[in-house]
CSV table of C-alpha atoms and ligand atoms in Angstrom, one decimal:
chain,number,residue,atom,x,y,z
A,1,UNK,CA,32.1,1.8,-20.2
A,2,UNK,CA,33.3,-1.8,-20.9
A,3,UNK,CA,31.7,-5.1,-20.0
A,4,UNK,CA,33.3,-8.6,-19.8
A,5,UNK,CA,32.5,-10.9,-22.6
A,6,UNK,CA,32.1,-14.6,-22.7
A,7,UNK,CA,32.7,-17.0,-25.5
A,8,UNK,CA,30.4,-19.8,-26.1
A,9,UNK,CA,30.6,-23.1,-28.0
A,10,UNK,CA,28.6,-24.0,-31.1
A,11,UNK,CA,26.7,-26.7,-29.1
A,12,UNK,CA,25.7,-24.2,-26.6
A,13,UNK,CA,24.6,-21.7,-29.2
A,14,UNK,CA,22.5,-24.5,-30.9
A,15,UNK,CA,20.7,-25.2,-27.7
A,16,UNK,CA,20.1,-21.5,-26.9
A,17,UNK,CA,18.9,-20.6,-30.4
A,18,UNK,CA,16.4,-23.5,-30.3
A,19,UNK,CA,15.2,-22.4,-26.8
A,20,UNK,CA,14.7,-18.9,-28.3
A,21,UNK,CA,12.5,-20.3,-31.1
A,22,UNK,CA,15.1,-19.2,-33.7
A,23,UNK,CA,14.1,-15.7,-32.8
A,24,UNK,CA,17.3,-13.7,-31.8
A,25,UNK,CA,15.3,-11.1,-29.8
A,26,UNK,CA,14.5,-14.0,-27.4
A,27,UNK,CA,18.1,-14.7,-26.5
A,28,UNK,CA,19.7,-13.5,-23.4
A,29,UNK,CA,22.3,-10.9,-24.0
A,30,UNK,CA,24.8,-13.1,-22.0
A,31,UNK,CA,24.4,-15.6,-24.9
A,32,UNK,CA,25.7,-13.2,-27.4
A,33,UNK,CA,29.3,-12.4,-28.2
A,34,UNK,CA,29.0,-9.4,-30.6
A,35,UNK,CA,25.6,-7.7,-30.5
A,36,UNK,CA,24.5,-6.1,-33.7
A,37,UNK,CA,20.8,-6.5,-33.1
A,38,UNK,CA,20.4,-2.7,-33.0
A,39,UNK,CA,22.1,0.7,-32.8
A,40,UNK,CA,19.2,1.8,-30.6
A,41,UNK,CA,20.0,2.6,-27.1
A,42,UNK,CA,23.2,0.5,-27.3
A,43,UNK,CA,25.7,3.5,-27.9
A,44,UNK,CA,28.3,4.3,-25.2
A,45,UNK,CA,27.7,7.6,-23.4
A,46,UNK,CA,30.6,10.0,-23.2
A,47,UNK,CA,32.3,11.5,-20.2
A,48,UNK,CA,30.4,14.7,-20.6
A,49,UNK,CA,27.1,12.9,-20.8
A,50,UNK,CA,27.8,10.9,-17.7
A,51,UNK,CA,28.7,14.0,-15.7
A,52,UNK,CA,25.6,15.8,-17.2
A,53,UNK,CA,23.5,13.0,-15.5
A,54,UNK,CA,24.4,14.3,-12.2
A,55,UNK,CA,22.8,17.7,-13.0
A,56,UNK,CA,19.4,16.2,-13.6
A,57,UNK,CA,16.6,18.0,-12.1
A,58,UNK,CA,13.8,15.6,-11.2
A,59,UNK,CA,11.0,18.0,-10.5
A,60,UNK,CA,7.7,16.9,-11.5
A,61,UNK,CA,6.9,20.1,-13.5
A,62,UNK,CA,9.0,22.7,-15.0
A,63,UNK,CA,12.3,20.9,-14.4
A,64,UNK,CA,15.4,22.8,-15.5
A,65,UNK,CA,16.6,19.7,-17.5
A,66,UNK,CA,13.5,20.0,-19.7
A,67,UNK,CA,14.4,23.6,-20.5
A,68,UNK,CA,17.9,22.7,-21.2
A,69,UNK,CA,16.8,20.0,-23.7
A,70,UNK,CA,14.2,22.1,-25.2
A,71,UNK,CA,16.7,24.9,-25.8
A,72,UNK,CA,19.1,22.4,-27.4
A,73,UNK,CA,16.5,21.0,-29.7
A,74,UNK,CA,15.2,24.4,-30.7
A,75,UNK,CA,18.8,25.6,-31.4
A,76,UNK,CA,19.5,22.6,-33.7
A,77,UNK,CA,16.1,22.4,-35.4
A,78,UNK,CA,14.4,25.8,-35.1
A,79,UNK,CA,11.3,24.0,-33.6
A,80,UNK,CA,9.8,26.1,-30.8
A,81,UNK,CA,7.3,23.5,-29.5
A,82,UNK,CA,8.7,20.4,-27.7
A,83,UNK,CA,7.3,17.3,-26.1
A,84,UNK,CA,9.6,14.8,-24.4
A,85,UNK,CA,8.6,11.1,-24.7
A,86,UNK,CA,10.1,7.9,-23.4
A,87,UNK,CA,11.2,6.7,-27.0
A,88,UNK,CA,10.6,7.2,-30.6
A,89,UNK,CA,7.5,5.0,-30.9
A,90,UNK,CA,5.9,6.9,-28.1
A,91,UNK,CA,6.5,10.2,-30.0
A,92,UNK,CA,4.6,8.6,-32.9
A,93,UNK,CA,1.9,7.3,-30.7
A,94,UNK,CA,1.3,10.8,-29.1
A,95,UNK,CA,1.5,12.8,-32.3
A,96,UNK,CA,-0.4,10.2,-34.5
A,97,UNK,CA,-3.2,10.0,-32.0
A,98,UNK,CA,-3.9,13.6,-32.8
A,99,UNK,CA,-3.2,13.4,-36.6
A,100,UNK,CA,-4.0,9.9,-38.0
A,101,UNK,CA,-7.6,8.9,-38.6
A,102,UNK,CA,-9.2,5.8,-39.9
A,103,UNK,CA,-9.0,5.6,-43.7
A,104,UNK,CA,-6.1,8.0,-44.0
A,105,UNK,CA,-3.1,7.6,-46.3
A,106,UNK,CA,0.3,8.6,-44.9
A,107,UNK,CA,3.0,8.7,-47.7
A,108,UNK,CA,6.7,8.3,-46.9
A,109,UNK,CA,9.9,6.6,-47.6
A,110,UNK,CA,9.9,3.1,-46.1
A,111,UNK,CA,8.1,3.9,-42.8
A,112,UNK,CA,9.9,2.1,-39.9
A,113,UNK,CA,7.9,-0.8,-38.5
A,114,UNK,CA,6.7,1.0,-35.4
A,115,UNK,CA,5.7,4.0,-37.6
A,116,UNK,CA,3.9,1.7,-40.0
A,117,UNK,CA,2.3,0.0,-36.9
A,118,UNK,CA,1.0,3.3,-35.4
A,119,UNK,CA,-0.5,4.1,-38.9
A,120,UNK,CA,-2.0,0.6,-39.5
A,121,UNK,CA,-3.3,0.1,-36.0
A,122,UNK,CA,-5.4,3.3,-36.6
A,123,UNK,CA,-6.8,1.6,-39.8
A,124,UNK,CA,-4.9,4.0,-42.0
A,125,UNK,CA,-2.5,3.2,-44.9
A,126,UNK,CA,1.3,3.8,-44.8
A,127,UNK,CA,2.1,4.2,-48.5
A,128,UNK,CA,5.8,3.5,-49.4
A,129,UNK,CA,7.1,6.1,-51.9
A,130,UNK,CA,10.8,5.2,-51.7
A,131,UNK,CA,12.7,5.4,-54.9
A,132,UNK,CA,12.9,2.3,-56.9
A,133,UNK,CA,16.8,2.3,-56.8
A,134,UNK,CA,16.6,1.2,-53.2
A,135,UNK,CA,15.4,-2.2,-54.3
A,136,UNK,CA,18.5,-3.0,-56.2
A,137,UNK,CA,21.1,-3.6,-53.5
A,138,UNK,CA,24.0,-3.6,-56.0
A,139,UNK,CA,23.2,-0.2,-57.4
A,140,UNK,CA,25.7,2.2,-56.3
A,141,UNK,CA,23.7,5.6,-56.0
A,142,UNK,CA,24.4,8.1,-53.2
A,143,UNK,CA,20.9,8.8,-51.9
A,144,UNK,CA,18.9,5.6,-52.0
A,145,UNK,CA,16.8,6.8,-49.1
A,146,UNK,CA,15.0,9.3,-51.2
A,147,UNK,CA,11.3,9.8,-51.7
A,148,UNK,CA,10.1,9.2,-55.3
A,149,UNK,CA,8.4,12.4,-56.0
A,150,UNK,CA,6.1,11.0,-58.8
A,151,UNK,CA,4.9,8.3,-56.3
A,152,UNK,CA,4.3,10.9,-53.8
A,153,UNK,CA,2.4,13.1,-56.1
A,154,UNK,CA,0.3,10.1,-57.2
A,155,UNK,CA,-0.8,9.5,-53.5
A,156,UNK,CA,-1.8,13.1,-53.2
A,157,UNK,CA,-3.7,13.1,-56.6
A,158,UNK,CA,-5.7,10.0,-55.4
A,159,UNK,CA,-6.2,10.7,-51.7
A,160,UNK,CA,-5.6,14.3,-51.2
A,161,UNK,CA,-8.3,14.9,-48.7
A,162,UNK,CA,-7.3,11.8,-46.6
A,163,UNK,CA,-3.5,12.7,-46.3
A,164,UNK,CA,-2.8,14.1,-42.9
A,165,UNK,CA,0.9,14.8,-43.5
A,166,UNK,CA,3.9,13.4,-45.4
A,167,UNK,CA,6.7,11.6,-43.3
A,168,UNK,CA,10.3,11.3,-44.4
A,169,UNK,CA,12.6,9.1,-42.5
A,170,UNK,CA,16.1,10.3,-42.3
A,171,UNK,CA,18.2,8.2,-42.7
A,172,UNK,CA,16.0,5.6,-44.3
A,173,UNK,CA,16.5,2.6,-41.9
A,174,UNK,CA,14.4,0.0,-43.6
A,175,UNK,CA,16.0,0.7,-47.1
A,176,UNK,CA,19.5,0.1,-45.5
A,177,UNK,CA,20.4,3.2,-43.5
A,178,UNK,CA,20.4,5.1,-46.7
A,179,UNK,CA,20.3,8.8,-46.7
A,180,UNK,CA,17.8,11.4,-48.1
A,181,UNK,CA,19.4,14.3,-50.0
A,182,UNK,CA,18.7,17.9,-49.3
A,183,UNK,CA,17.5,18.4,-52.8
A,184,UNK,CA,15.0,15.6,-52.3
A,185,UNK,CA,13.8,17.2,-49.0
A,186,UNK,CA,13.3,20.5,-50.9
A,187,UNK,CA,11.2,18.6,-53.6
A,188,UNK,CA,9.1,17.0,-50.8
A,189,UNK,CA,8.6,20.5,-49.3
A,190,UNK,CA,7.5,21.9,-52.7
A,191,UNK,CA,4.9,19.0,-53.1
A,192,UNK,CA,3.8,19.5,-49.6
A,193,UNK,CA,3.3,23.2,-50.2
A,194,UNK,CA,1.4,22.5,-53.5
A,195,UNK,CA,-1.1,20.2,-51.8
A,196,UNK,CA,-1.2,22.1,-48.5
A,197,UNK,CA,0.4,19.2,-46.7
A,198,UNK,CA,2.8,19.4,-43.7
A,199,UNK,CA,6.0,17.4,-43.6
A,200,UNK,CA,7.2,15.3,-40.6
A,201,UNK,CA,10.8,14.1,-40.3
A,202,UNK,CA,11.2,10.8,-38.6
A,203,UNK,CA,14.6,11.9,-37.3
A,204,UNK,CA,16.2,9.0,-35.5
A,205,UNK,CA,19.4,9.3,-37.6
A,206,UNK,CA,19.2,12.9,-38.7
A,207,UNK,CA,22.8,13.6,-37.9
A,208,UNK,CA,24.1,10.7,-39.9
A,209,UNK,CA,21.9,11.8,-42.8
A,210,UNK,CA,23.5,15.3,-42.6
A,211,UNK,CA,27.0,13.7,-42.7
A,212,UNK,CA,26.0,12.0,-46.0
A,213,UNK,CA,24.7,15.2,-47.3
A,214,UNK,CA,27.9,16.9,-46.6
A,215,UNK,CA,30.1,14.1,-48.0
A,216,UNK,CA,27.9,13.1,-51.0
A,217,UNK,CA,25.8,16.0,-52.2
A,218,UNK,CA,27.2,18.5,-54.5
A,219,UNK,CA,27.8,22.0,-53.1
A,220,UNK,CA,27.5,20.8,-49.4
A,221,UNK,CA,31.1,19.9,-48.6
A,222,UNK,CA,32.1,23.2,-47.0
A,223,UNK,CA,29.0,23.5,-44.6
A,224,UNK,CA,29.0,22.4,-41.0
A,225,UNK,CA,26.9,19.4,-40.0
A,226,UNK,CA,24.7,21.9,-37.9
A,227,UNK,CA,24.1,24.2,-40.8
A,228,UNK,CA,22.9,21.2,-42.8
A,229,UNK,CA,20.8,19.8,-40.0
A,230,UNK,CA,19.2,23.2,-39.6
A,231,UNK,CA,18.3,23.3,-43.3
A,232,UNK,CA,16.9,19.8,-43.2
A,233,UNK,CA,14.5,20.9,-40.4
A,234,UNK,CA,13.8,24.3,-42.0
A,235,UNK,CA,12.2,22.2,-44.8
A,236,UNK,CA,9.9,20.3,-42.5
A,237,UNK,CA,7.0,21.2,-40.0
A,238,UNK,CA,7.9,18.8,-37.3
A,239,UNK,CA,9.8,15.8,-36.1
A,240,UNK,CA,9.4,12.7,-34.2
A,241,UNK,CA,12.7,11.5,-32.7
A,242,UNK,CA,14.0,8.3,-31.3
A,243,UNK,CA,16.9,9.8,-29.2
A,244,UNK,CA,18.3,6.3,-28.7
A,245,UNK,CA,20.1,6.6,-32.0
A,246,UNK,CA,21.7,9.9,-32.9
A,247,UNK,CA,21.0,11.3,-29.4
A,248,UNK,CA,23.2,8.5,-28.0
A,249,UNK,CA,21.3,7.9,-24.9
A,250,UNK,CA,19.8,4.6,-23.7
A,251,UNK,CA,16.3,5.7,-23.6
A,252,UNK,CA,14.4,8.8,-24.8
A,253,UNK,CA,12.6,10.5,-27.5
A,254,UNK,CA,10.5,13.6,-28.4
A,255,UNK,CA,8.2,15.4,-30.8
A,256,UNK,CA,9.2,19.0,-31.9
A,257,UNK,CA,7.4,21.3,-34.2
A,258,UNK,CA,6.9,24.9,-35.3
A,259,UNK,CA,3.1,24.6,-35.3
A,260,UNK,CA,1.1,25.4,-32.2
A,261,UNK,CA,-2.0,23.5,-33.3
A,262,UNK,CA,0.1,20.3,-33.5
A,263,UNK,CA,1.6,20.9,-30.1
A,264,UNK,CA,-1.8,21.6,-28.6
A,265,UNK,CA,-3.3,18.5,-30.2
A,266,UNK,CA,-0.4,16.2,-29.2
A,267,UNK,CA,-0.3,17.6,-25.5
A,268,UNK,CA,-3.6,16.0,-24.9
A,269,UNK,CA,-2.2,12.5,-25.6
A,270,UNK,CA,1.1,13.2,-23.9
A,271,UNK,CA,-0.3,13.5,-20.3
A,272,UNK,CA,-2.2,10.2,-20.3
A,273,UNK,CA,0.2,8.1,-22.2
A,274,UNK,CA,3.6,9.4,-21.3
A,275,UNK,CA,3.5,11.8,-18.4
A,276,UNK,CA,3.3,15.6,-17.6
A,277,UNK,CA,4.5,17.8,-20.5
A,278,UNK,CA,7.9,18.7,-19.0
A,279,UNK,CA,9.1,15.1,-18.6
A,280,UNK,CA,6.9,12.9,-20.9
A,281,UNK,CA,8.4,9.6,-20.0
A,282,UNK,CA,12.0,10.8,-19.4
A,283,UNK,CA,14.0,11.4,-16.3
A,284,UNK,CA,15.6,14.8,-15.7
A,285,UNK,CA,19.0,13.2,-15.7
A,286,UNK,CA,18.3,11.6,-19.1
A,287,UNK,CA,17.2,14.8,-20.5
A,288,UNK,CA,20.5,16.3,-19.5
A,289,UNK,CA,22.5,13.5,-21.1
A,290,UNK,CA,20.5,13.8,-24.3
A,291,UNK,CA,21.1,17.6,-24.5
A,292,UNK,CA,24.9,16.7,-24.5
A,293,UNK,CA,24.4,13.8,-26.8
A,294,UNK,CA,22.7,15.9,-29.4
A,295,UNK,CA,25.5,18.6,-29.4
A,296,UNK,CA,28.3,15.9,-29.5
A,297,UNK,CA,26.7,14.0,-32.3
A,298,UNK,CA,26.3,17.0,-34.6
A,299,UNK,CA,30.1,17.4,-34.7
A,300,UNK,CA,31.7,16.1,-37.8
A,301,UNK,CA,34.6,14.2,-36.1
A,302,UNK,CA,32.3,12.2,-34.1
A,303,UNK,CA,30.1,11.2,-37.2
A,304,UNK,CA,33.1,10.7,-39.3
A,305,UNK,CA,34.7,8.3,-36.9
A,306,UNK,CA,31.3,6.3,-36.7
A,307,UNK,CA,30.5,6.1,-40.3
A,308,UNK,CA,34.1,5.3,-41.2
A,309,UNK,CA,33.8,2.2,-38.9
A,310,UNK,CA,30.6,1.0,-40.9
A,311,UNK,CA,32.6,1.7,-44.1
A,312,UNK,CA,35.5,-0.4,-42.8
A,313,UNK,CA,33.3,-3.4,-42.3
A,314,UNK,CA,31.8,-2.9,-45.8
A,315,UNK,CA,35.3,-2.9,-47.2
A,316,UNK,CA,36.0,-6.2,-45.7
A,317,UNK,CA,32.8,-7.7,-47.1
A,318,UNK,CA,33.8,-6.3,-50.4
A,319,UNK,CA,37.1,-8.2,-50.1
A,320,UNK,CA,35.1,-11.5,-49.6
A,321,UNK,CA,32.6,-10.7,-52.3
A,322,UNK,CA,29.6,-10.7,-49.8
A,323,UNK,CA,26.6,-8.8,-51.3
A,324,UNK,CA,25.0,-6.0,-49.1
A,325,UNK,CA,22.9,-2.8,-49.8
A,326,UNK,CA,25.4,-0.5,-51.6
A,327,UNK,CA,26.8,1.9,-50.7
A,328,UNK,CA,27.2,1.3,-47.0
A,329,UNK,CA,24.6,3.0,-44.9
A,330,UNK,CA,25.0,5.1,-41.8
A,331,UNK,CA,24.3,2.9,-38.9
A,332,UNK,CA,24.6,-0.7,-40.3
A,333,UNK,CA,25.5,-3.1,-43.1
A,334,UNK,CA,22.6,-4.8,-44.6
A,335,UNK,CA,23.6,-8.1,-46.1
A,336,UNK,CA,21.4,-9.1,-49.0
A,337,UNK,CA,20.2,-12.5,-47.9
A,338,UNK,CA,18.5,-13.6,-51.0
A,339,UNK,CA,21.7,-13.2,-53.0
A,340,UNK,CA,23.5,-15.3,-50.3
A,341,UNK,CA,21.1,-18.0,-49.6
A,342,UNK,CA,19.8,-18.5,-53.1
A,343,UNK,CA,18.5,-22.0,-52.4
A,344,UNK,CA,16.3,-21.0,-49.4
A,345,UNK,CA,12.8,-20.2,-50.7
A,346,UNK,CA,11.4,-16.8,-49.6
A,347,UNK,CA,8.5,-18.7,-47.7
A,348,UNK,CA,11.3,-19.9,-45.5
A,349,UNK,CA,12.7,-16.4,-44.7
A,350,UNK,CA,16.2,-16.3,-46.1
A,351,UNK,CA,17.3,-13.2,-44.0
A,352,UNK,CA,16.2,-14.8,-40.7
A,353,UNK,CA,17.8,-18.0,-41.7
A,354,UNK,CA,21.0,-16.1,-42.3
A,355,UNK,CA,20.7,-14.3,-39.0
A,356,UNK,CA,20.4,-17.7,-37.2
A,357,UNK,CA,23.3,-19.1,-39.1
A,358,UNK,CA,25.5,-16.1,-38.2
A,359,UNK,CA,24.7,-16.6,-34.6
A,360,UNK,CA,25.6,-20.3,-34.7
A,361,UNK,CA,28.7,-19.5,-36.5
A,362,UNK,CA,30.2,-16.6,-34.3
A,363,UNK,CA,27.7,-15.8,-31.5
A,364,UNK,CA,27.0,-12.6,-33.5
A,365,UNK,CA,23.5,-11.3,-33.3
A,366,UNK,CA,22.1,-9.4,-36.2
A,367,UNK,CA,18.4,-8.5,-37.0
A,368,UNK,CA,16.2,-9.5,-40.0
A,369,UNK,CA,15.0,-6.5,-41.9
A,370,UNK,CA,12.9,-8.4,-44.4
A,371,UNK,CA,9.9,-10.6,-44.9
A,372,UNK,CA,9.3,-11.2,-41.2
A,373,UNK,CA,9.5,-7.6,-40.4
A,374,UNK,CA,7.2,-6.6,-43.2
A,375,UNK,CA,4.3,-8.3,-41.5
A,376,UNK,CA,1.3,-9.5,-43.3
A,377,UNK,CA,-0.9,-7.4,-45.5
A,378,UNK,CA,-3.7,-6.1,-43.1
A,379,UNK,CA,-6.4,-6.9,-45.7
A,380,UNK,CA,-5.4,-10.1,-47.4
A,381,UNK,CA,-3.3,-11.5,-44.5
A,382,UNK,CA,-0.7,-12.6,-47.1
A,383,UNK,CA,3.0,-12.4,-46.3
A,384,UNK,CA,4.6,-9.2,-48.0
A,385,UNK,CA,7.3,-10.6,-50.0
A,386,UNK,CA,7.8,-7.7,-52.4
A,387,UNK,CA,10.5,-5.7,-50.5
A,388,UNK,CA,14.0,-6.5,-49.7
A,389,UNK,CA,15.1,-9.4,-47.4
A,390,UNK,CA,18.2,-8.2,-45.5
A,391,UNK,CA,20.3,-9.2,-42.5
A,392,UNK,CA,21.1,-5.9,-40.7
A,393,UNK,CA,24.3,-5.8,-38.8
A,394,UNK,CA,23.8,-2.6,-36.8
A,395,UNK,CA,26.8,-1.1,-35.2
A,396,UNK,CA,26.3,0.5,-31.8
A,397,UNK,CA,27.8,4.0,-31.4
A,398,UNK,CA,31.2,4.3,-29.7
A,399,UNK,CA,31.2,0.6,-28.5
A,400,UNK,CA,33.0,-1.8,-30.6
A,401,UNK,CA,36.6,-1.6,-32.1
A,402,UNK,CA,37.7,-2.4,-35.7
A,403,UNK,CA,38.9,-5.7,-34.5
A,404,UNK,CA,35.2,-6.6,-33.7
A,405,UNK,CA,34.6,-5.7,-37.4
A,406,UNK,CA,37.3,-8.2,-38.4
A,407,UNK,CA,35.7,-11.0,-36.4
A,408,UNK,CA,32.2,-10.2,-37.9
A,409,UNK,CA,33.5,-10.2,-41.4
A,410,UNK,CA,35.4,-13.5,-41.0
A,411,UNK,CA,32.3,-15.2,-39.5
A,412,UNK,CA,30.3,-14.1,-42.4
A,413,UNK,CA,32.8,-15.2,-44.8
A,414,UNK,CA,32.9,-18.7,-43.3
A,415,UNK,CA,29.1,-18.8,-43.8
A,416,UNK,CA,29.3,-17.3,-47.4
A,417,UNK,CA,31.8,-20.1,-48.2
A,418,UNK,CA,29.3,-22.9,-47.4
A,419,UNK,CA,26.3,-21.1,-48.6
A,420,UNK,CA,25.5,-23.7,-51.2
A,421,UNK,CA,25.0,-26.2,-48.5
A,422,UNK,CA,22.1,-24.2,-46.8
A,423,UNK,CA,19.1,-25.0,-48.7
A,424,UNK,CA,16.3,-24.9,-46.1
A,425,UNK,CA,15.1,-22.2,-43.9
A,426,UNK,CA,12.6,-21.5,-41.2
A,427,UNK,CA,8.9,-21.8,-40.8
A,428,UNK,CA,6.6,-19.8,-38.5
A,429,UNK,CA,5.1,-21.6,-35.5
A,430,UNK,CA,3.5,-18.7,-33.9
A,431,UNK,CA,3.2,-14.9,-34.7
A,432,UNK,CA,1.5,-11.7,-33.4
A,433,UNK,CA,-0.8,-9.9,-35.7
A,434,UNK,CA,1.3,-6.7,-35.7
A,435,UNK,CA,5.1,-6.1,-35.3
A,436,UNK,CA,5.4,-9.9,-35.3
A,437,UNK,CA,9.3,-10.1,-35.7
A,438,UNK,CA,9.9,-9.2,-32.1
A,439,UNK,CA,8.1,-12.2,-30.7
A,440,UNK,CA,7.6,-14.6,-33.6
A,441,UNK,CA,8.4,-18.2,-32.9
A,442,UNK,CA,10.1,-20.3,-35.6
A,443,UNK,CA,11.4,-23.7,-36.2
A,444,UNK,CA,13.5,-25.3,-39.0
A,445,UNK,CA,11.5,-25.8,-42.1
A,446,UNK,CA,12.7,-29.4,-41.9
A,447,UNK,CA,13.5,-31.0,-38.6
B,1,F0G,N1,12.0,5.5,-36.6
B,1,F0G,C1,13.1,4.9,-36.9
B,1,F0G,C2,13.6,5.3,-38.2
B,1,F0G,C3,13.7,3.9,-36.2
B,1,F0G,O1,14.8,3.2,-36.7
B,1,F0G,C4,13.1,3.5,-35.0
B,1,F0G,C5,13.7,2.4,-34.1
B,1,F0G,C6,11.9,4.3,-34.5
B,1,F0G,C7,11.4,5.2,-35.3
B,1,F0G,C8,11.3,3.9,-33.1
B,1,F0G,O2,12.1,4.4,-32.2
B,1,F0G,O3,12.8,2.3,-30.8
B,1,F0G,O4,12.9,4.7,-29.9
B,1,F0G,O5,10.8,3.5,-30.2
B,1,F0G,N2,14.5,1.7,-34.6
B,1,F0G,C9,15.2,0.6,-33.8
B,1,F0G,C10,16.0,-0.1,-34.7
B,1,F0G,C11,14.4,-0.1,-32.9
B,1,F0G,O6,16.6,-1.2,-34.2
B,1,F0G,O7,16.2,0.1,-35.9
B,1,F0G,P1,12.1,3.7,-30.7
């Protein structure tokens, strides 16, 4: 599928950005030339997926398409119990409604913002146990998404009876699309077994994670992606899935688990929140397309082509000396904004400032994964400035060509060349209490 594109002038973009309150989510898609806001739901479906759509069974209950998807998920993951949901955060909502209680502690590796939101909105704590290496963007280590086992142990020592489960996000989106090694998943499993805790994989990009295990982890090179995927899930008890990423569909998600009690618990929330158990927020036709997408995206060649394109963009940034979270992640390049806009104070949101500047420069829309996204501390209401402040350039699957990557890199270079002249950033005019980055309204720190 292709769509016509329209180029805009800098004057137009200045006006549109101001109208959007310097929040790129509020732009119209037509005002964007190359859209790197997210890789979620923005992939291009294949010929086989489009033809599978025609086979959708839209029966309210017991649809053939449900069983086809359930069988595919079980074959890939070994999880017998399956609940479709309309997207990943809905899977979190349904499962966490059963599992997370006020005062709980949920350790994990850089919980995604909706995951954190679903924990904190239940007055529980999302405890980040990501390895410290992830905080140094220039450090070249293969599995920066890993869980720090000592940090995880500490949470369990202090709060054992308040820990409902451990959650591992593969790949670790917030830390830069960085993978988690099989060895790390084994260690997490051992800790879980020791303390009697179950492990959930937040699996939005599980196939990309398996690709990195195959290509970066010792002894894994000869295995197929599906063998690695199966071992990853064998080490877990259940999964939440945003199918909009590695499922390559525009909408969809699910919960899958090997435990009947989790399934029974989650079922009670699926029906009122999502829908009856055999569609849970998805059309039959979308379940068909997802079943095909999961098969296609657990093939090495497909993953290789995709991740190679992200690496190609990284190579161009290397040529220009532009700092990003190294090594390149699976779905995106994360430019280290605090190393680019060194004069913009953190209170003025360097990564969001860089996102706004890149849009003005080339009509390219990226996404801040930084201080805005981090929200305020729920207790102190202070901004959380202790993580990374990154500009994510997410690459949709099977959509853009390498020439688009060239345009993106050159636009960034233009910006990088005049970085010294950018000294002021943005200030918040209005913000929501939770998940503020979607709707925040900003203005230049100085008018
Ligand atoms: N988990 C991870 C790791 C994610 O990256 C996302 C979504 C979700 C859960 C929630 O899934 O959007 O289907 O409800 N990430 C998107 C992104 C929005 O742009 O990274 P969802």
